[in-house]
PDB file of C-alpha atoms in Angstrom:
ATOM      1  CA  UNK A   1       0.000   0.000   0.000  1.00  0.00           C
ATOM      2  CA  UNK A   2       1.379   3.260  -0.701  1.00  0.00           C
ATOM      3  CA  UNK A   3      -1.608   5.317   0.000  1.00  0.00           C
ATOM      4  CA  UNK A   4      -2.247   6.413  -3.640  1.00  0.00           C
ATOM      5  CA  UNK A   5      -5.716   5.933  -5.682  1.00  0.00           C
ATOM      6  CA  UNK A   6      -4.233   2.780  -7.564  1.00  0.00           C
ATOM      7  CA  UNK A   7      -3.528   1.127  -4.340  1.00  0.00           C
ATOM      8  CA  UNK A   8      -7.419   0.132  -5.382  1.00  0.00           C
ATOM      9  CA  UNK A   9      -7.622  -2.954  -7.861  1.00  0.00           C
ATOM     10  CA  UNK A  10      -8.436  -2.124 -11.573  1.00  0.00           C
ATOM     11  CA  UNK A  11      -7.846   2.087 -10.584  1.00  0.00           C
ATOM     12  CA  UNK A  12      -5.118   3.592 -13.153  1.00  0.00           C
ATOM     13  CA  UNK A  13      -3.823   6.628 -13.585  1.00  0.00           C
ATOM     14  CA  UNK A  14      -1.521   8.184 -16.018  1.00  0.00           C
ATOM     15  CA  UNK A  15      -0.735  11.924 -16.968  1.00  0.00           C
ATOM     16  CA  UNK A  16       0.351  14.181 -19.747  1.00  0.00           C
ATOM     17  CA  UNK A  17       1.368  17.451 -19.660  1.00  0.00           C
ATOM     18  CA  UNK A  18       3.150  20.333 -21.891  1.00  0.00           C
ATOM     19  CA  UNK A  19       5.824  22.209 -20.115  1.00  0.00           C
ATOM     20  CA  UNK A  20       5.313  24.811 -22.763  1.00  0.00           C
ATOM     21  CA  UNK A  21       1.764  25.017 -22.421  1.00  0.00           C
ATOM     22  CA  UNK A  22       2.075  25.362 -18.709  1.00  0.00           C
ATOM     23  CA  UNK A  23      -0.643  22.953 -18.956  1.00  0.00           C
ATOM     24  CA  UNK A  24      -2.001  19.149 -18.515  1.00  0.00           C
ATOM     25  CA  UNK A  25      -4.224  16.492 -17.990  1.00  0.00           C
ATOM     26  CA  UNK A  26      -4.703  13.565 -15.925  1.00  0.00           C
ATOM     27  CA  UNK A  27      -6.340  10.567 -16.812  1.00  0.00           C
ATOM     28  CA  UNK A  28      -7.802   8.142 -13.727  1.00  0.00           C
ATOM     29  CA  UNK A  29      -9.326   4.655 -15.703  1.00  0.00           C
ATOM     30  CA  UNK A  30     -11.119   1.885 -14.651  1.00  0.00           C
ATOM     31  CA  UNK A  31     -10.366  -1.581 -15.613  1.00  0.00           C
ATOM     32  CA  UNK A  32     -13.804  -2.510 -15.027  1.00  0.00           C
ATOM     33  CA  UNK A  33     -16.981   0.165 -15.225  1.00  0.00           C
ATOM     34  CA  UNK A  34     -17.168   1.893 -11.950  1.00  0.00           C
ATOM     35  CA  UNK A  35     -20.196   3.289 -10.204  1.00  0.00           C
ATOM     36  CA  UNK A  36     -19.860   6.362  -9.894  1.00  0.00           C
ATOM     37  CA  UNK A  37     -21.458   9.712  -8.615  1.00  0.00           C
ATOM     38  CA  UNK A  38     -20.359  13.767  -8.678  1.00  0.00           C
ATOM     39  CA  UNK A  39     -21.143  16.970  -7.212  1.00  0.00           C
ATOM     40  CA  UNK A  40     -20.237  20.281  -8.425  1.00  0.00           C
ATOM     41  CA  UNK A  41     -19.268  23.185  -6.387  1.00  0.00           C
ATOM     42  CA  UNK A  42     -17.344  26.365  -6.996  1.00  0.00           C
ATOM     43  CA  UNK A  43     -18.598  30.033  -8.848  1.00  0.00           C
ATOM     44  CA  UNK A  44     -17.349  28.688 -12.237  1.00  0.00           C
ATOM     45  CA  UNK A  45     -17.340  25.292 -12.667  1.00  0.00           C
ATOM     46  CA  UNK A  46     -16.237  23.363 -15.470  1.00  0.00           C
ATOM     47  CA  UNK A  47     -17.578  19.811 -16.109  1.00  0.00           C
ATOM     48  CA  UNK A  48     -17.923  17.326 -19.021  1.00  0.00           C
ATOM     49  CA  UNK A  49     -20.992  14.704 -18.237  1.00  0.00           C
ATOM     50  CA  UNK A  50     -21.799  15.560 -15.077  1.00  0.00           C
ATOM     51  CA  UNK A  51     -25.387  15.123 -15.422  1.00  0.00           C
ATOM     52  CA  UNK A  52     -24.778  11.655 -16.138  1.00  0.00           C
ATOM     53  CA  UNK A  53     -23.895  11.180 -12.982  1.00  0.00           C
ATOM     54  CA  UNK A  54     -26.904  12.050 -11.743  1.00  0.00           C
ATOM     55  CA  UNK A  55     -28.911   8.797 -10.274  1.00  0.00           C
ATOM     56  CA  UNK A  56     -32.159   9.233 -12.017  1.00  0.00           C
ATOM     57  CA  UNK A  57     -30.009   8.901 -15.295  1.00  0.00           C
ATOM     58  CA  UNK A  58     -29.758   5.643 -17.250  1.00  0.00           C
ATOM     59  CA  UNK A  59     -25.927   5.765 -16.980  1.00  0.00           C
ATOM     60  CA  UNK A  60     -24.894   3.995 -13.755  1.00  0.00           C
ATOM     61  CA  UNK A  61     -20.977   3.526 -14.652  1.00  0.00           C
ATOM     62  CA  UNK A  62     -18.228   5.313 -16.381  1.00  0.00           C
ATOM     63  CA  UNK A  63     -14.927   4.240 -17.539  1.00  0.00           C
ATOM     64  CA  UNK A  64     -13.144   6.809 -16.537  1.00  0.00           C
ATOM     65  CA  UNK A  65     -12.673  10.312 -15.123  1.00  0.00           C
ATOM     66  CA  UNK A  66     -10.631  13.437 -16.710  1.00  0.00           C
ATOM     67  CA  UNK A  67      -8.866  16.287 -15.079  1.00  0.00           C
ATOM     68  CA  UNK A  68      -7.391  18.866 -16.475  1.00  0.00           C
ATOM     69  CA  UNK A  69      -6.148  22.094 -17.137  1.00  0.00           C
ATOM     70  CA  UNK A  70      -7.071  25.202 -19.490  1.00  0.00           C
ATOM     71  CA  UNK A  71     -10.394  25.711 -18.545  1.00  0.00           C
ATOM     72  CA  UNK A  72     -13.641  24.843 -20.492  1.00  0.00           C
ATOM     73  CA  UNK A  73     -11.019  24.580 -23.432  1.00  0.00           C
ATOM     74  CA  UNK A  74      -9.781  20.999 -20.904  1.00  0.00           C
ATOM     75  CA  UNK A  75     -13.124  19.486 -21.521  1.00  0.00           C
ATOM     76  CA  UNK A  76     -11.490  18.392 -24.861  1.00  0.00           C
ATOM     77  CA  UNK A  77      -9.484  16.517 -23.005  1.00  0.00           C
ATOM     78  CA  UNK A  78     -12.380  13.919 -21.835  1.00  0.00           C
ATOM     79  CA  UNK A  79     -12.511  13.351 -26.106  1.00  0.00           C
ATOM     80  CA  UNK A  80      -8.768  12.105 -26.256  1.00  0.00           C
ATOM     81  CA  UNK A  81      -9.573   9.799 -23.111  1.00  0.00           C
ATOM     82  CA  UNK A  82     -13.062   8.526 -24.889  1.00  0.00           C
ATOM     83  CA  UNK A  83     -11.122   7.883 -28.004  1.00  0.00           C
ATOM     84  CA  UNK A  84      -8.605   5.649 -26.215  1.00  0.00           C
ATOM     85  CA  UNK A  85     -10.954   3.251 -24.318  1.00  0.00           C
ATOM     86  CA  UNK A  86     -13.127   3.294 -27.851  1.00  0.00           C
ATOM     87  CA  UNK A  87      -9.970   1.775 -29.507  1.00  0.00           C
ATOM     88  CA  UNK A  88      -9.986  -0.928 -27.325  1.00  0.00           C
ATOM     89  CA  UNK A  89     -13.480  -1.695 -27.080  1.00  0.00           C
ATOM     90  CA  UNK A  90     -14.397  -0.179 -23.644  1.00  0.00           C
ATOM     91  CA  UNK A  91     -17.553   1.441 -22.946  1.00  0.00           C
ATOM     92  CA  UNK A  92     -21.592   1.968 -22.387  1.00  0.00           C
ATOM     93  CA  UNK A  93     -23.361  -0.632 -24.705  1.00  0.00           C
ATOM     94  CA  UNK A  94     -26.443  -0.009 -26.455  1.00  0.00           C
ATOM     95  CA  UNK A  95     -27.494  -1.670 -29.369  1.00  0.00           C
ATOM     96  CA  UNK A  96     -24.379  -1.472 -32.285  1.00  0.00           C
ATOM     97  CA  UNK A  97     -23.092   0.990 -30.198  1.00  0.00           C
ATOM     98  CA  UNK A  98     -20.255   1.526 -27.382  1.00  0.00           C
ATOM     99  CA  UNK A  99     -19.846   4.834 -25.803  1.00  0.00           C
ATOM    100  CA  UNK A 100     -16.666   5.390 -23.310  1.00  0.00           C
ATOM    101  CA  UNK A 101     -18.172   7.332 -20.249  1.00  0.00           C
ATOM    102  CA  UNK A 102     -15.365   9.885 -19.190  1.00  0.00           C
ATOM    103  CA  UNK A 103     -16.778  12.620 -17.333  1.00  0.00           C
ATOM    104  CA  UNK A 104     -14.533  15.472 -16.496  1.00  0.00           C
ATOM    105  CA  UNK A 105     -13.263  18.074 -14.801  1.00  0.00           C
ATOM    106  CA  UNK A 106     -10.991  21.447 -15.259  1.00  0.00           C
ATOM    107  CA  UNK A 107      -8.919  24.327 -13.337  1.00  0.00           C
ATOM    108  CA  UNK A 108      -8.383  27.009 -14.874  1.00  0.00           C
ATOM    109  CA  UNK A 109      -4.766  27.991 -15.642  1.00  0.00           C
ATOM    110  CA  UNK A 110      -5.079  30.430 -18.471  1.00  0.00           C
ATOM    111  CA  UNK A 111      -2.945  33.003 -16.834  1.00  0.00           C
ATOM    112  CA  UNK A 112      -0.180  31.343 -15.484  1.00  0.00           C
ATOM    113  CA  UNK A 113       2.408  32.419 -17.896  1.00  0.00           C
ATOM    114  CA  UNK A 114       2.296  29.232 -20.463  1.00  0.00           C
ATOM    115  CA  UNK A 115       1.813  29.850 -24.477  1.00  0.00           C
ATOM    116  CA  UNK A 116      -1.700  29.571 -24.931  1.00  0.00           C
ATOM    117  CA  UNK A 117      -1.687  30.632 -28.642  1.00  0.00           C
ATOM    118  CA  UNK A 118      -2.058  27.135 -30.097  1.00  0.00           C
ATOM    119  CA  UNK A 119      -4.374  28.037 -32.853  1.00  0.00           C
ATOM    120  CA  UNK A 120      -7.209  26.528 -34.498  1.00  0.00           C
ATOM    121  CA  UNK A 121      -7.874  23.402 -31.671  1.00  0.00           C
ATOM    122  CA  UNK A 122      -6.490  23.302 -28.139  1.00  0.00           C
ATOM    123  CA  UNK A 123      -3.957  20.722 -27.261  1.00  0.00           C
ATOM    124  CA  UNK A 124      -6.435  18.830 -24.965  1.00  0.00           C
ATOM    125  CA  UNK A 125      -7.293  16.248 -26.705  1.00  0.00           C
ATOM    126  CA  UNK A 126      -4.437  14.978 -27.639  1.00  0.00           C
ATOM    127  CA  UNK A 127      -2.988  15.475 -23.952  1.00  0.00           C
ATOM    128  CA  UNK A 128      -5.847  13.339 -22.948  1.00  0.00           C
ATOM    129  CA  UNK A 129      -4.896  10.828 -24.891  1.00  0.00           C
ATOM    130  CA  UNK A 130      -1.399  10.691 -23.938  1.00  0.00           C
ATOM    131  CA  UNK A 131      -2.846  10.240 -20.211  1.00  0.00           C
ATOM    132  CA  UNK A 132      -4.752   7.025 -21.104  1.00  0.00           C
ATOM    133  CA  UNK A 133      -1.830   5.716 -22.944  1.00  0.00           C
ATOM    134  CA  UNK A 134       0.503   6.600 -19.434  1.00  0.00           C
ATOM    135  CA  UNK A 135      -2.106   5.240 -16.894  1.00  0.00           C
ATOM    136  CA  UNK A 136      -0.423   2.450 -14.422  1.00  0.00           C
ATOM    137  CA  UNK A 137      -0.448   1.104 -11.004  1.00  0.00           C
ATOM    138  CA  UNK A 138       2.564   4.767 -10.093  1.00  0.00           C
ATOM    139  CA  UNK A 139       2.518   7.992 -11.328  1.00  0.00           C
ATOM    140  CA  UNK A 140       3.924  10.736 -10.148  1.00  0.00           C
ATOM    141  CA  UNK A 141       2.897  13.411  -7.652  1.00  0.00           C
ATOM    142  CA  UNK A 142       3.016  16.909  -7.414  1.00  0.00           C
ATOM    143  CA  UNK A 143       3.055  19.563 -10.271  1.00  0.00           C
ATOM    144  CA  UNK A 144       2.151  16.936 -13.298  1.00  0.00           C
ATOM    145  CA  UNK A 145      -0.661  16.222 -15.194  1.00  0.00           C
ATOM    146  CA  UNK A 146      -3.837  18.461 -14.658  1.00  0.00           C
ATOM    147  CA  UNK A 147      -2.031  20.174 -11.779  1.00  0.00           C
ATOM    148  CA  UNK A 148       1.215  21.269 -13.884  1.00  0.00           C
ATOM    149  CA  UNK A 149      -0.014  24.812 -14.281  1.00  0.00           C
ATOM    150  CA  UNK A 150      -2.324  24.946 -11.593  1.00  0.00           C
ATOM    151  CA  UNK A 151      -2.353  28.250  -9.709  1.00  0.00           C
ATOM    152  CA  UNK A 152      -2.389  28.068  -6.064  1.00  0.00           C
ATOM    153  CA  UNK A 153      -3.077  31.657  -5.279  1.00  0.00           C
ATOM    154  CA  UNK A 154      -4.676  34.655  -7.441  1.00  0.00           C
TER     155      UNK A 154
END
């Protein structure tokens, strides 16, 4: 035990992050669907299927959870995420269909100094993506991931 979320069975957790950026995401993903639930708090929240979560909803499990940085532009990041666990077959089935449940969450870290001009699409997605692909039993603790650029104080 080392007191860390993967010290659960079938929890990973993985990050990417761009130092340039000043900016990340983490990635926490279940082997198995988990049960899950949310509640929002805060004068701007940001949140990506949140009302999923909600009980009366037909969704009872997701596959995984985003958090990141850059704001309501990080809720791409839940996208990379989605299109990792599609790629391997992981998901909500219905009918033909199988849809990767990967609610999300941001901080926003707009002003913290990092290059934010990235053009057309933010790097998010892609980010998120990287985090699937790095999620294992250790990862690292501190400034990584969603927390890289992550202001402590305005």
């Amino acid at each position: 035990m080392h007191n860390l979320m993967t010290d659960v069975a079938g929890v990973r957790v993985g990050h990417a992050h761009d130092h340039t950026l000043a900016s990340g995401v983490t990635a926490i993903l279940f082997d198995k669907p988990a049960v899950a639930s949310i509640d929002v708090r805060g004068g701007g929240p940001g949140i990506r299927d949140g009302v999923l979560l909600e009980p009366v909803n037909t969704v009872e499990q997701v596959d995984g959870f985003t958090l990141s940085g850059g704001s309501a532009f990080g809720l791409d990041s839940g996208g990379g995420v989605q299109a990792w666990l599609a790629e391997r077959g992981r998901g909500f089935a219905i009918g033909d269909a199988t849809i990767p449940i990967v609610p999300g969450a941001v901080v926003f870290d707009m002003i913290n100094g990092g290059d934010k001009a990235w053009g057309r699409f933010s790097p998010y997605r892609d980010l998120g993506y990287a985090a699937a692909e790095a999620a294992g039993d250790s990862f690292a603790l501190g400034s990584v991931g969603a927390g890289l650029g992550a202001p402590t104080a305005t």
